[in-house]
Amino acid sequence: MREASGNERTRTSIWLATVTMAPSTRRVKRPDVPDRFVWLYGNPKMRDGCYEYHPAVQSHIEEAYLNDKDKCMINFHGEKRTLSFDSMSDSSGSDKRQIKRVHSTKLHMSKCKGISGASYVSTKGYQQTDEKCNICFHKQMVPTRIPACGHSFCYTCIKTNFKKRLPCPMCRGDLPISLFVNPIRYDVDFDVECPEEFAEDCSAMFKKPDNEEVGESSSKRKESKLRHYWIYEARGFWYRYDPKHEKYLEEHFLRNKPSCTLFICGIKMQVDFKKHTQKGDEWNAARERKIKRIAASDMHKFKIRGIAGVSFLVQPIS
């Protein structure tokens, strides 16, 4: 057998070194992960599916837990609920559900359905970026997206179309009934104000009071500098009126009008400020409802769920 020459041995050594040597590496520092926890509740048990608690109460629950308190309370869609850290449960009367504390990095393992009883907002398909409602042509109040086409409108505006059996105004697509059956959201601001343009148009509808009424009207307007909400009762709970409807009621109230007519989701309603009621006219006998004008600071005295029939309000209770 022929002995390898010196050049062949050199080439073989270089080849072996190339194959066996690992590439040079450097240690990369792992970024710090914030030590954040998320509170979940079962439906009613974790194995039945779970939801994140609303962001408005996450810090309230976590603070009570870290301070070694036995329990804490929250207002959840008009109900007072007690969270017990001993039994890791959330209860209101006989209604009881499991709760759990998980690290934010492991949230994906919990298979959560959404937040506060509502499914996560979909990021698939067409996403409307314009805030204008193409039914009333004002900024959307309680923006409601149609899943199939992605177009978005005020909740009461698109519900009017649904009640009249009309399709999506933009693409003529069907409106799913699921949008209007016990609607629950987590991405709505309760303190949203009436669009400025609508407020100006609404005020311009009324004539200025004559000299005899100036004193009383001015007095009421002075009182109205405090933030007030108009709310109506429904099934033992209360909802704030759509801010556009609320502005219309407020303008009548400040001018000492005994009543007014209001169209809500296509239904003609008579509002009586003396009896504090709202009901349909003789051609549309909708159920009579109680109404109230309350100061924003008195919200906690009422079981308020949300706006215009949409439940979303969740608040901590001290």
GROMACS .gro file of C-alpha atoms in nm:
model
  318
    1MET     CA    1   0.000   0.000   0.000
    2ARG     CA    2   0.140   0.339  -0.101
    3GLU     CA    3   0.234   0.575   0.182
    4ALA     CA    4   0.069   0.916   0.164
    5SER     CA    5   0.292   1.201   0.065
    6GLY     CA    6   0.352   1.506   0.279
    7ASN     CA    7   0.121   1.726   0.069
    8GLU     CA    8  -0.161   1.471   0.091
    9ARG     CA    9  -0.127   1.448   0.470
   10THR     CA   10  -0.145   1.828   0.497
   11ARG     CA   11  -0.462   1.847   0.285
   12THR     CA   12  -0.625   1.571   0.490
   13SER     CA   13  -0.547   1.752   0.817
   14ILE     CA   14  -0.700   2.076   0.690
   15TRP     CA   15  -1.015   1.891   0.575
   16LEU     CA   16  -1.057   1.717   0.913
   17ALA     CA   17  -1.013   2.046   1.097
   18THR     CA   18  -1.279   2.210   0.882
   19VAL     CA   19  -1.528   1.929   0.945
   20THR     CA   20  -1.474   1.882   1.318
   21MET     CA   21  -1.433   2.240   1.437
   22ALA     CA   22  -1.754   2.402   1.566
   23PRO     CA   23  -1.826   2.756   1.452
   24SER     CA   24  -1.730   3.027   1.696
   25THR     CA   25  -2.018   3.141   1.917
   26ARG     CA   26  -2.084   3.422   2.161
   27ARG     CA   27  -2.325   3.428   2.453
   28VAL     CA   28  -2.633   3.641   2.388
   29LYS     CA   29  -2.795   3.791   2.695
   30ARG     CA   30  -3.162   3.694   2.726
   31PRO     CA   31  -3.387   4.001   2.745
   32ASP     CA   32  -3.552   4.055   3.081
   33VAL     CA   33  -3.915   3.943   3.084
   34PRO     CA   34  -4.135   4.163   3.303
   35ASP     CA   35  -4.270   3.977   3.602
   36ARG     CA   36  -4.634   4.031   3.508
   37PHE     CA   37  -4.927   3.808   3.593
   38VAL     CA   38  -5.274   3.785   3.441
   39TRP     CA   39  -5.590   3.684   3.627
   40LEU     CA   40  -5.834   3.449   3.456
   41TYR     CA   41  -6.176   3.309   3.539
   42GLY     CA   42  -6.338   2.985   3.427
   43ASN     CA   43  -6.664   2.940   3.244
   44PRO     CA   44  -6.746   2.825   3.513
   45LYS     CA   45  -6.441   2.596   3.543
   46MET     CA   46  -6.107   2.635   3.372
   47ARG     CA   47  -6.152   2.315   3.173
   48ASP     CA   48  -6.474   2.460   3.028
   49GLY     CA   49  -6.281   2.752   2.883
   50CYS     CA   50  -6.164   3.074   3.043
   51TYR     CA   51  -6.146   3.450   2.997
   52GLU     CA   52  -5.906   3.718   3.109
   53TYR     CA   53  -6.046   3.965   3.358
   54HIS     CA   54  -6.096   4.313   3.217
   55PRO     CA   55  -5.776   4.527   3.217
   56ALA     CA   56  -5.960   4.779   3.439
   57VAL     CA   57  -5.951   4.534   3.733
   58GLN     CA   58  -5.633   4.332   3.674
   59SER     CA   59  -5.413   4.557   3.889
   60HIS     CA   60  -5.685   4.579   4.157
   61ILE     CA   61  -5.697   4.199   4.189
   62GLU     CA   62  -5.317   4.159   4.178
   63GLU     CA   63  -5.262   4.424   4.445
   64ALA     CA   64  -5.512   4.258   4.681
   65TYR     CA   65  -5.343   3.921   4.624
   66LEU     CA   66  -4.990   4.054   4.687
   67ASN     CA   67  -5.107   4.230   5.003
   68ASP     CA   68  -5.224   3.893   5.142
   69LYS     CA   69  -5.589   3.991   5.150
   70ASP     CA   70  -5.843   3.711   5.172
   71LYS     CA   71  -6.063   3.858   4.902
   72CYS     CA   72  -6.145   4.157   4.684
   73MET     CA   73  -6.457   4.282   4.507
   74ILE     CA   74  -6.533   4.402   4.156
   75ASN     CA   75  -6.833   4.532   3.964
   76PHE     CA   76  -6.876   4.296   3.668
   77HIS     CA   77  -7.144   4.399   3.416
   78GLY     CA   78  -7.363   4.543   3.692
   79GLU     CA   79  -7.306   4.259   3.941
   80LYS     CA   80  -7.096   4.276   4.255
   81ARG     CA   81  -6.864   3.978   4.253
   82THR     CA   82  -6.633   3.857   4.531
   83LEU     CA   83  -6.297   3.700   4.449
   84SER     CA   84  -6.171   3.465   4.722
   85PHE     CA   85  -5.798   3.392   4.717
   86ASP     CA   86  -5.835   3.107   4.967
   87SER     CA   87  -6.070   2.902   4.748
   88MET     CA   88  -5.952   3.070   4.423
   89SER     CA   89  -6.310   3.139   4.323
   90ASP     CA   90  -6.526   3.426   4.198
   91SER     CA   91  -6.885   3.431   4.322
   92SER     CA   92  -7.205   3.632   4.311
   93GLY     CA   93  -7.487   3.466   4.503
   94SER     CA   94  -7.511   3.105   4.389
   95ASP     CA   95  -7.309   3.173   4.074
   96LYS     CA   96  -6.951   3.055   4.129
   97ARG     CA   97  -6.655   3.014   3.897
   98GLN     CA   98  -6.286   2.925   3.925
   99ILE     CA   99  -6.009   3.182   3.904
  100LYS     CA  100  -5.642   3.143   3.823
  101ARG     CA  101  -5.324   3.352   3.824
  102VAL     CA  102  -5.084   3.284   3.537
  103HIS     CA  103  -4.764   3.446   3.417
  104SER     CA  104  -4.805   3.655   3.104
  105THR     CA  105  -4.551   3.438   2.918
  106LYS     CA  106  -4.770   3.129   2.976
  107LEU     CA  107  -5.102   3.290   2.890
  108HIS     CA  108  -5.110   3.118   2.550
  109MET     CA  109  -5.115   2.779   2.726
  110SER     CA  110  -5.442   2.861   2.904
  111LYS     CA  111  -5.645   2.858   2.581
  112CYS     CA  112  -5.837   3.172   2.674
  113LYS     CA  113  -6.143   3.259   2.467
  114GLY     CA  114  -6.122   3.633   2.520
  115ILE     CA  115  -6.155   3.910   2.777
  116SER     CA  116  -6.438   3.976   3.020
  117GLY     CA  117  -6.681   3.738   2.850
  118ALA     CA  118  -6.615   3.868   2.497
  119SER     CA  119  -6.409   3.699   2.227
  120TYR     CA  120  -6.076   3.852   2.135
  121VAL     CA  121  -6.105   4.120   1.866
  122SER     CA  122  -6.035   3.960   1.530
  123THR     CA  123  -5.738   4.093   1.332
  124LYS     CA  124  -5.820   3.887   1.023
  125GLY     CA  125  -5.979   4.020   0.708
  126TYR     CA  126  -6.059   4.381   0.624
  127GLN     CA  127  -5.998   4.627   0.908
  128GLN     CA  128  -6.173   4.963   0.875
  129THR     CA  129  -5.946   5.249   0.983
  130ASP     CA  130  -6.199   5.530   0.935
  131GLU     CA  131  -6.380   5.615   1.261
  132LYS     CA  132  -6.680   5.761   1.080
  133CYS     CA  133  -7.008   5.570   1.078
  134ASN     CA  134  -7.140   5.562   0.722
  135ILE     CA  135  -7.499   5.553   0.846
  136CYS     CA  136  -7.514   5.863   1.069
  137PHE     CA  137  -7.192   6.019   0.928
  138HIS     CA  138  -7.054   6.094   1.275
  139LYS     CA  139  -6.782   5.934   1.482
  140GLN     CA  140  -6.883   5.581   1.575
  141MET     CA  141  -7.040   5.531   1.917
  142VAL     CA  142  -6.974   5.176   2.044
  143PRO     CA  143  -6.803   5.079   1.715
  144THR     CA  144  -6.943   4.747   1.591
  145ARG     CA  145  -6.761   4.548   1.323
  146ILE     CA  146  -6.940   4.305   1.093
  147PRO     CA  147  -6.722   3.990   1.099
  148ALA     CA  148  -6.782   3.881   0.738
  149CYS     CA  149  -6.697   4.207   0.561
  150GLY     CA  150  -6.511   4.408   0.827
  151HIS     CA  151  -6.719   4.726   0.791
  152SER     CA  152  -6.786   4.910   1.117
  153PHE     CA  153  -7.071   5.133   1.238
  154CYS     CA  154  -7.231   5.272   1.554
  155TYR     CA  155  -7.400   4.988   1.740
  156THR     CA  156  -7.744   5.154   1.740
  157CYS     CA  157  -7.709   5.253   1.372
  158ILE     CA  158  -7.632   4.903   1.247
  159LYS     CA  159  -7.892   4.754   1.482
  160THR     CA  160  -8.151   4.981   1.316
  161ASN     CA  161  -8.058   4.827   0.982
  162PHE     CA  162  -8.086   4.479   1.129
  163LYS     CA  163  -8.432   4.546   1.273
  164LYS     CA  164  -8.545   4.677   0.934
  165ARG     CA  165  -8.394   4.368   0.767
  166LEU     CA  166  -8.149   4.579   0.572
  167PRO     CA  167  -7.799   4.454   0.478
  168CYS     CA  168  -7.459   4.614   0.538
  169PRO     CA  169  -7.484   4.966   0.388
  170MET     CA  170  -7.138   4.938   0.232
  171CYS     CA  171  -7.132   4.595   0.066
  172ARG     CA  172  -7.492   4.465   0.099
  173GLY     CA  173  -7.368   4.166   0.301
  174ASP     CA  174  -7.587   3.994   0.559
  175LEU     CA  175  -7.591   4.107   0.923
  176PRO     CA  176  -7.551   3.815   1.170
  177ILE     CA  177  -7.802   3.799   1.455
  178SER     CA  178  -7.515   3.712   1.692
  179LEU     CA  179  -7.410   4.080   1.690
  180PHE     CA  180  -7.730   4.178   1.867
  181VAL     CA  181  -7.806   3.891   2.106
  182ASN     CA  182  -7.668   3.969   2.454
  183PRO     CA  183  -7.375   4.167   2.310
  184ILE     CA  184  -7.065   4.180   2.532
  185ARG     CA  185  -6.752   4.385   2.465
  186TYR     CA  186  -6.430   4.475   2.644
  187ASP     CA  187  -6.291   4.746   2.413
  188VAL     CA  188  -6.548   5.023   2.473
  189ASP     CA  189  -6.495   5.339   2.679
  190PHE     CA  190  -6.792   5.413   2.904
  191ASP     CA  191  -6.702   5.784   2.928
  192VAL     CA  192  -6.719   5.840   2.553
  193GLU     CA  193  -6.872   6.179   2.467
  194CYS     CA  194  -7.118   6.277   2.198
  195PRO     CA  195  -6.951   6.379   1.867
  196GLU     CA  196  -6.893   6.754   1.869
  197GLU     CA  197  -7.061   6.814   1.532
  198PHE     CA  198  -7.373   6.626   1.640
  199ALA     CA  199  -7.382   6.818   1.970
  200GLU     CA  200  -7.369   7.150   1.783
  201ASP     CA  201  -7.641   7.044   1.539
  202CYS     CA  202  -7.857   6.921   1.826
  203SER     CA  203  -7.827   7.251   2.016
  204ALA     CA  204  -7.905   7.449   1.701
  205MET     CA  205  -8.243   7.272   1.670
  206PHE     CA  206  -8.381   7.472   1.963
  207LYS     CA  207  -8.475   7.838   1.967
  208LYS     CA  208  -8.315   8.059   2.228
  209PRO     CA  209  -8.537   8.101   2.536
  210ASP     CA  210  -8.730   8.426   2.568
  211ASN     CA  211  -8.654   8.675   2.848
  212GLU     CA  212  -8.889   8.509   3.096
  213GLU     CA  213  -8.710   8.176   3.067
  214VAL     CA  214  -8.351   8.297   3.070
  215GLY     CA  215  -8.308   8.288   3.447
  216GLU     CA  216  -8.436   7.936   3.498
  217SER     CA  217  -8.265   7.797   3.189
  218SER     CA  218  -7.934   7.959   3.286
  219SER     CA  219  -7.965   7.811   3.632
  220LYS     CA  220  -8.008   7.463   3.489
  221ARG     CA  221  -7.720   7.514   3.249
  222LYS     CA  222  -7.501   7.615   3.541
  223GLU     CA  223  -7.588   7.290   3.717
  224SER     CA  224  -7.523   7.093   3.400
  225LYS     CA  225  -7.150   7.176   3.409
  226LEU     CA  226  -7.119   6.864   3.621
  227ARG     CA  227  -7.100   6.547   3.410
  228HIS     CA  228  -7.433   6.367   3.393
  229TYR     CA  229  -7.549   6.047   3.227
  230TRP     CA  230  -7.893   5.944   3.107
  231ILE     CA  231  -7.962   5.578   3.184
  232TYR     CA  232  -8.252   5.339   3.127
  233GLU     CA  233  -8.353   5.020   3.306
  234ALA     CA  234  -8.357   4.682   3.132
  235ARG     CA  235  -8.406   4.344   3.301
  236GLY     CA  236  -8.306   4.467   3.644
  237PHE     CA  237  -7.992   4.646   3.524
  238TRP     CA  238  -7.917   4.987   3.378
  239TYR     CA  239  -7.757   5.104   3.054
  240ARG     CA  240  -7.637   5.444   2.950
  241TYR     CA  241  -7.809   5.584   2.641
  242ASP     CA  242  -7.608   5.612   2.322
  243PRO     CA  243  -7.423   5.948   2.363
  244LYS     CA  244  -7.609   6.096   2.064
  245HIS     CA  245  -7.948   6.005   2.213
  246GLU     CA  246  -7.823   6.122   2.551
  247LYS     CA  247  -7.737   6.466   2.410
  248TYR     CA  248  -8.084   6.496   2.257
  249LEU     CA  249  -8.247   6.414   2.593
  250GLU     CA  250  -8.022   6.657   2.778
  251GLU     CA  251  -8.106   6.948   2.547
  252HIS     CA  252  -8.479   6.893   2.604
  253PHE     CA  253  -8.431   6.856   2.978
  254LEU     CA  254  -8.228   7.178   3.011
  255ARG     CA  255  -8.505   7.368   2.832
  256ASN     CA  256  -8.774   7.243   3.071
  257LYS     CA  257  -8.951   7.039   2.804
  258PRO     CA  258  -9.204   6.798   2.960
  259SER     CA  259  -9.135   6.527   2.701
  260CYS     CA  260  -8.969   6.449   2.371
  261THR     CA  261  -8.983   6.197   2.086
  262LEU     CA  262  -8.679   5.984   2.019
  263PHE     CA  263  -8.608   5.719   1.756
  264ILE     CA  264  -8.407   5.428   1.898
  265CYS     CA  265  -8.308   5.152   1.655
  266GLY     CA  266  -8.592   5.257   1.426
  267ILE     CA  267  -8.856   5.254   1.701
  268LYS     CA  268  -9.037   5.577   1.785
  269MET     CA  269  -9.015   5.636   2.161
  270GLN     CA  270  -9.192   5.887   2.384
  271VAL     CA  271  -8.981   6.009   2.675
  272ASP     CA  272  -9.167   6.164   2.969
  273PHE     CA  273  -8.937   6.370   3.192
  274LYS     CA  274  -9.199   6.408   3.465
  275LYS     CA  275  -9.280   6.037   3.493
  276HIS     CA  276  -8.920   5.938   3.416
  277THR     CA  277  -9.030   5.683   3.157
  278GLN     CA  278  -8.966   5.581   2.798
  279LYS     CA  279  -9.219   5.386   2.592
  280GLY     CA  280  -9.320   5.321   2.233
  281ASP     CA  281  -9.598   5.518   2.067
  282GLU     CA  282  -9.944   5.370   2.003
  283TRP     CA  283  -9.828   5.211   1.678
  284ASN     CA  284  -9.526   5.048   1.838
  285ALA     CA  285  -9.611   4.949   2.192
  286ALA     CA  286  -9.264   4.866   2.321
  287ARG     CA  287  -9.228   4.792   2.690
  288GLU     CA  288  -9.220   5.094   2.917
  289ARG     CA  289  -8.882   5.154   3.077
  290LYS     CA  290  -8.766   5.365   3.368
  291ILE     CA  291  -8.513   5.637   3.291
  292LYS     CA  292  -8.291   5.853   3.510
  293ARG     CA  293  -8.051   6.142   3.486
  294ILE     CA  294  -7.760   6.077   3.722
  295ALA     CA  295  -7.436   6.250   3.813
  296ALA     CA  296  -7.127   6.069   3.692
  297SER     CA  297  -7.010   6.047   4.053
  298ASP     CA  298  -7.323   5.844   4.143
  299MET     CA  299  -7.259   5.564   3.893
  300HIS     CA  300  -7.168   5.320   4.170
  301LYS     CA  301  -7.522   5.345   4.310
  302PHE     CA  302  -7.671   5.173   4.005
  303LYS     CA  303  -7.622   4.832   3.843
  304ILE     CA  304  -7.490   4.974   3.517
  305ARG     CA  305  -7.379   4.726   3.252
  306GLY     CA  306  -7.275   4.942   2.959
  307ILE     CA  307  -7.413   5.155   2.677
  308ALA     CA  308  -7.717   5.106   2.451
  309GLY     CA  309  -7.768   4.742   2.548
  310VAL     CA  310  -7.401   4.643   2.511
  311SER     CA  311  -7.249   4.504   2.833
  312PHE     CA  312  -6.885   4.587   2.902
  313LEU     CA  313  -6.851   4.790   3.222
  314VAL     CA  314  -6.613   4.632   3.478
  315GLN     CA  315  -6.480   4.833   3.773
  316PRO     CA  316  -6.290   4.770   4.097
  317ILE     CA  317  -6.477   4.809   4.427
  318SER     CA  318  -6.269   4.953   4.709
   0.00000   0.00000   0.00000
